[in-house]
Amino acid sequence: MKRASYLSMVLMLLSVAVQAADHITFTSHPSRQSRTISGPEFSEYETIVQKLVAALGKTREISDIGPDATYIRADIEYRGKKYRINSWYPVNRMNPKIAFSEKYGMVFVASAEEKARIEAANSKRYKGMHKFWDDVAVMREQVVEKQSATRRPEIKDEVGPVFDAKKIEDLLAVAAREKWTYPRVFDALKDAGVTHYETVTTQHAITYYGLENMWDAPVPKEWKPLSVGDTLNKAALSVALKRVQRGQTNYTTFLKEIVAAGCAHYRVDMTARNVTYMSHSGDQVVEPVPPSQ
């Protein structure tokens, strides 16, 4: 074999090996649930990754997260190079009351104009990171549509209820109006395809997750961000839980009380049927969700 042909073959094999290793791993925090996109599926995301790499320039890691934030991490390996993106943007990107500032972090705004003005001041690199998450969300929607179109009817029972954001929004409105008990709300959300949901208590930011997608609940207009300590006062948390369970407080008051008790975040797991309340320092309390009456 000629030397030139041999070298060409080696380079081709190396190229194939590198491309085979290309992947993106998305990890949700603090739940640490992850999903990896690789192989043929990665080819659908390759253009998105290329745009991100161009926007990042020489930067290999970029973060825009806060100490009490739910966020998503993207670990990317592309053409032999590794990149890491930590961001709360994909969790709150659909919230019209939140702007993302490279200088000030996540900022609550009063109008779309204010949001646009704040985000226009960001650098090309920072905007490129947000464009990456926007493109990933669009791609996921397209993938879900393709899967829904090709999925056999009998498979629906295998994967469980289909996540429907509109149905979830409607049932939450009915639950609030009719003052459902929490176990009843929990069961209705599960029946609507919710696998788990997470709440950043200081921001009243609630994100519902299904098998394929997620939905950010609108933040009440009257809500003002709160400050939370680092330590979880378990006794005060217990009192707040008992008060809301007895119907002595509404959800807004409950949130304020658990923030005062040091709870920065909580996660509801529909499979385990429990709620985990967490503080900045890592303290946590796990409470079971009782069955509906």
XYZ file of C-alpha atoms in Angstrom:
293
model
C 0.000 0.000 0.000
C 1.306 3.437 -0.913
C 2.303 5.677 1.986
C -0.105 8.443 0.887
C -3.012 6.014 0.742
C -2.081 4.576 4.126
C -1.970 8.021 5.733
C -5.314 8.915 4.188
C -6.859 5.779 5.624
C -5.416 6.482 9.106
C -6.724 10.055 9.030
C -10.123 8.855 7.929
C -10.256 6.298 10.755
C -9.164 8.919 13.281
C -11.859 11.260 12.003
C -14.498 8.565 12.359
C -13.276 7.782 15.889
C -13.472 11.427 16.919
C -16.924 11.866 15.421
C -18.126 8.692 17.142
C -17.111 10.247 20.489
C -19.037 13.462 19.840
C -21.853 13.815 22.352
C -23.849 16.118 24.624
C -24.865 15.145 28.144
C -27.581 17.271 29.725
C -27.779 17.081 33.524
C -30.498 18.736 35.602
C -29.447 20.124 38.989
C -30.041 19.522 41.818
C -31.902 16.357 40.747
C -28.875 15.150 38.703
C -31.069 13.431 36.149
C -29.157 13.214 32.896
C -29.537 12.333 29.244
C -26.808 11.822 26.648
C -27.184 12.526 22.933
C -24.666 10.702 20.747
C -24.299 8.706 17.551
C -26.785 9.410 14.744
C -28.925 11.567 17.044
C -25.978 13.898 17.664
C -25.812 14.721 13.944
C -29.155 16.537 14.329
C -27.562 18.768 16.990
C -24.194 19.264 15.283
C -25.055 22.609 13.661
C -26.283 23.882 17.031
C -23.002 22.830 18.648
C -20.954 24.445 15.877
C -22.700 27.783 16.445
C -22.053 27.544 20.175
C -18.362 26.747 19.668
C -18.028 29.735 17.329
C -19.692 32.025 19.880
C -17.525 30.769 22.748
C -14.255 31.317 20.919
C -11.437 30.105 23.168
C -13.741 29.686 26.171
C -14.350 26.073 27.195
C -16.607 26.610 30.208
C -19.251 29.234 30.942
C -21.754 29.541 33.782
C -24.664 31.790 34.683
C -26.175 30.239 37.786
C -26.994 31.380 41.299
C -26.581 29.608 44.645
C -30.272 28.764 44.992
C -31.035 28.052 41.357
C -32.233 25.010 39.540
C -30.080 24.785 36.430
C -29.036 22.500 33.594
C -25.491 21.553 32.692
C -24.435 20.636 29.164
C -21.208 18.667 28.847
C -20.178 18.675 25.205
C -17.417 16.737 23.497
C -16.993 17.791 19.891
C -14.093 17.055 17.548
C -11.821 16.129 20.422
C -12.557 19.212 22.534
C -14.667 19.444 25.672
C -17.036 22.250 26.671
C -19.212 22.764 29.742
C -22.226 25.078 30.008
C -23.944 25.640 33.371
C -27.061 27.745 33.065
C -30.374 28.550 34.691
C -31.510 30.032 31.376
C -33.131 26.820 29.986
C -35.146 26.446 33.194
C -36.542 30.010 33.131
C -36.229 31.021 29.463
C -39.993 31.132 28.889
C -40.685 33.390 31.867
C -41.517 36.887 30.508
C -40.823 38.398 33.932
C -37.164 37.344 34.002
C -34.264 38.853 32.052
C -30.804 37.305 31.925
C -27.936 39.715 32.413
C -24.285 38.792 32.034
C -23.439 41.413 34.650
C -26.306 41.086 37.142
C -27.557 37.531 36.666
C -31.268 36.743 36.646
C -33.251 39.972 36.908
C -36.987 40.376 37.442
C -38.487 42.849 34.957
C -41.777 44.699 34.557
C -42.085 44.569 30.765
C -40.927 42.898 27.575
C -39.155 46.131 26.643
C -37.113 46.093 29.845
C -36.250 42.431 29.295
C -35.083 43.122 25.716
C -33.007 46.129 26.806
C -31.187 44.196 29.535
C -30.449 41.187 27.340
C -29.299 43.362 24.419
C -26.369 44.537 26.578
C -24.937 41.010 26.869
C -21.781 39.951 25.027
C -21.777 37.864 21.865
C -20.477 34.903 23.865
C -23.255 35.169 26.439
C -25.926 35.569 23.763
C -24.446 32.574 21.947
C -24.890 30.442 25.056
C -28.559 31.426 25.288
C -29.046 30.809 21.560
C -27.667 27.313 22.124
C -30.341 26.572 24.744
C -33.069 28.069 22.534
C -31.976 25.907 19.608
C -31.813 22.798 21.802
C -35.382 23.444 22.997
C -36.609 23.775 19.397
C -34.763 20.596 18.405
C -36.278 18.687 21.320
C -39.760 19.824 20.271
C -39.107 18.612 16.731
C -37.849 15.258 17.996
C -40.921 14.833 20.204
C -43.205 15.647 17.253
C -41.436 13.037 15.097
C -41.698 10.448 17.845
C -45.376 11.210 18.369
C -46.055 10.902 14.641
C -44.293 7.545 14.307
C -45.147 6.008 17.679
C -47.528 3.074 17.576
C -50.785 3.710 19.538
C -50.115 0.828 21.922
C -46.809 2.349 23.008
C -48.616 5.160 24.850
C -49.458 2.767 27.669
C -45.817 1.702 27.909
C -44.435 5.208 28.387
C -47.254 6.565 30.543
C -49.456 9.651 30.167
C -48.440 12.232 27.568
C -47.139 15.486 29.089
C -49.510 18.311 28.153
C -48.547 21.790 29.411
C -51.971 23.290 28.633
C -53.725 20.501 30.547
C -51.387 21.056 33.502
C -51.991 24.799 33.493
C -55.757 24.300 33.352
C -55.887 21.736 36.159
C -53.751 23.949 38.403
C -56.202 26.801 37.840
C -59.148 24.550 38.741
C -57.293 23.196 41.775
C -56.647 26.721 43.061
C -60.241 27.810 42.435
C -61.772 24.743 44.057
C -59.126 24.497 46.801
C -58.081 20.901 46.135
C -56.015 19.075 48.731
C -52.358 18.624 47.801
C -52.601 14.819 47.389
C -55.390 15.394 44.858
C -53.281 17.964 42.977
C -50.311 15.572 43.066
C -52.339 12.713 41.531
C -53.816 14.991 38.857
C -50.355 16.224 37.855
C -49.087 12.664 37.651
C -52.056 11.707 35.460
C -51.200 14.676 33.215
C -47.743 13.223 32.503
C -45.652 15.044 35.123
C -42.742 12.880 36.316
C -41.397 15.454 38.774
C -41.283 19.177 39.354
C -38.898 21.587 41.017
C -39.441 24.888 42.780
C -36.961 27.677 43.496
C -38.787 28.996 46.538
C -37.314 32.502 46.657
C -38.454 33.174 43.095
C -41.748 31.247 43.030
C -40.232 29.537 39.964
C -41.842 26.142 39.325
C -40.786 23.860 36.470
C -42.796 20.751 35.605
C -41.045 17.878 33.811
C -42.399 15.052 31.688
C -40.651 12.215 29.886
C -39.842 14.381 26.881
C -40.338 18.040 27.775
C -41.016 20.561 30.502
C -43.088 23.645 31.321
C -42.332 26.710 33.438
C -45.356 27.915 35.370
C -45.909 31.694 35.201
C -44.632 33.592 38.237
C -47.426 35.580 39.916
C -47.154 39.284 39.069
C -47.392 40.281 42.723
C -44.528 37.998 43.821
C -41.343 39.697 45.009
C -38.074 37.704 45.246
C -37.107 36.694 48.759
C -33.791 36.148 50.542
C -33.030 32.814 52.184
C -30.463 31.738 54.756
C -28.007 28.859 54.444
C -29.344 26.668 57.256
C -32.527 24.625 57.206
C -34.625 25.051 60.355
C -36.374 21.695 60.354
C -38.702 22.566 63.215
C -39.927 25.733 61.462
C -40.286 23.785 58.206
C -42.408 21.187 59.993
C -44.680 23.904 61.375
C -45.121 25.440 57.897
C -45.987 22.040 56.425
C -48.570 21.295 59.105
C -50.179 24.724 58.671
C -50.607 24.348 54.908
C -51.780 20.730 55.240
C -54.490 21.859 57.662
C -55.623 24.568 55.268
C -54.507 27.347 57.609
C -52.332 29.010 54.935
C -52.352 29.346 51.153
C -49.471 28.406 48.859
C -47.970 31.903 48.749
C -47.812 32.103 52.527
C -46.455 28.552 52.654
C -43.601 29.505 50.320
C -42.719 32.526 52.446
C -42.740 30.408 55.596
C -40.460 27.690 54.221
C -38.084 30.324 52.828
C -37.960 31.817 56.332
C -37.140 28.286 57.519
C -34.156 28.151 55.148
C -35.653 26.107 52.299
C -34.159 27.380 49.040
C -35.495 24.659 46.773
C -37.780 21.667 46.813
C -38.341 18.765 44.453
C -41.493 16.681 44.058
C -40.964 13.139 42.756
C -44.135 11.533 41.376
C -42.615 8.034 41.260
C -41.238 8.055 44.816
C -44.303 10.037 45.922
C -42.302 12.365 48.124
C -41.086 15.961 48.425
C -37.467 16.842 49.213
C -36.911 20.246 50.831
C -33.331 21.537 50.537
C -31.171 24.378 51.827
C -28.064 26.061 50.393
C -25.861 24.149 52.824
C -27.108 20.762 51.624
C -29.483 20.011 54.514
C -32.655 18.319 53.406
C -35.914 16.917 54.666
C -37.892 14.283 52.732
C -41.655 14.186 53.300
C -44.013 11.548 51.852
C -47.110 12.649 49.947
C -50.136 10.948 51.530
C -52.708 9.223 49.311
C -55.760 11.097 48.115
C -58.851 10.698 50.257
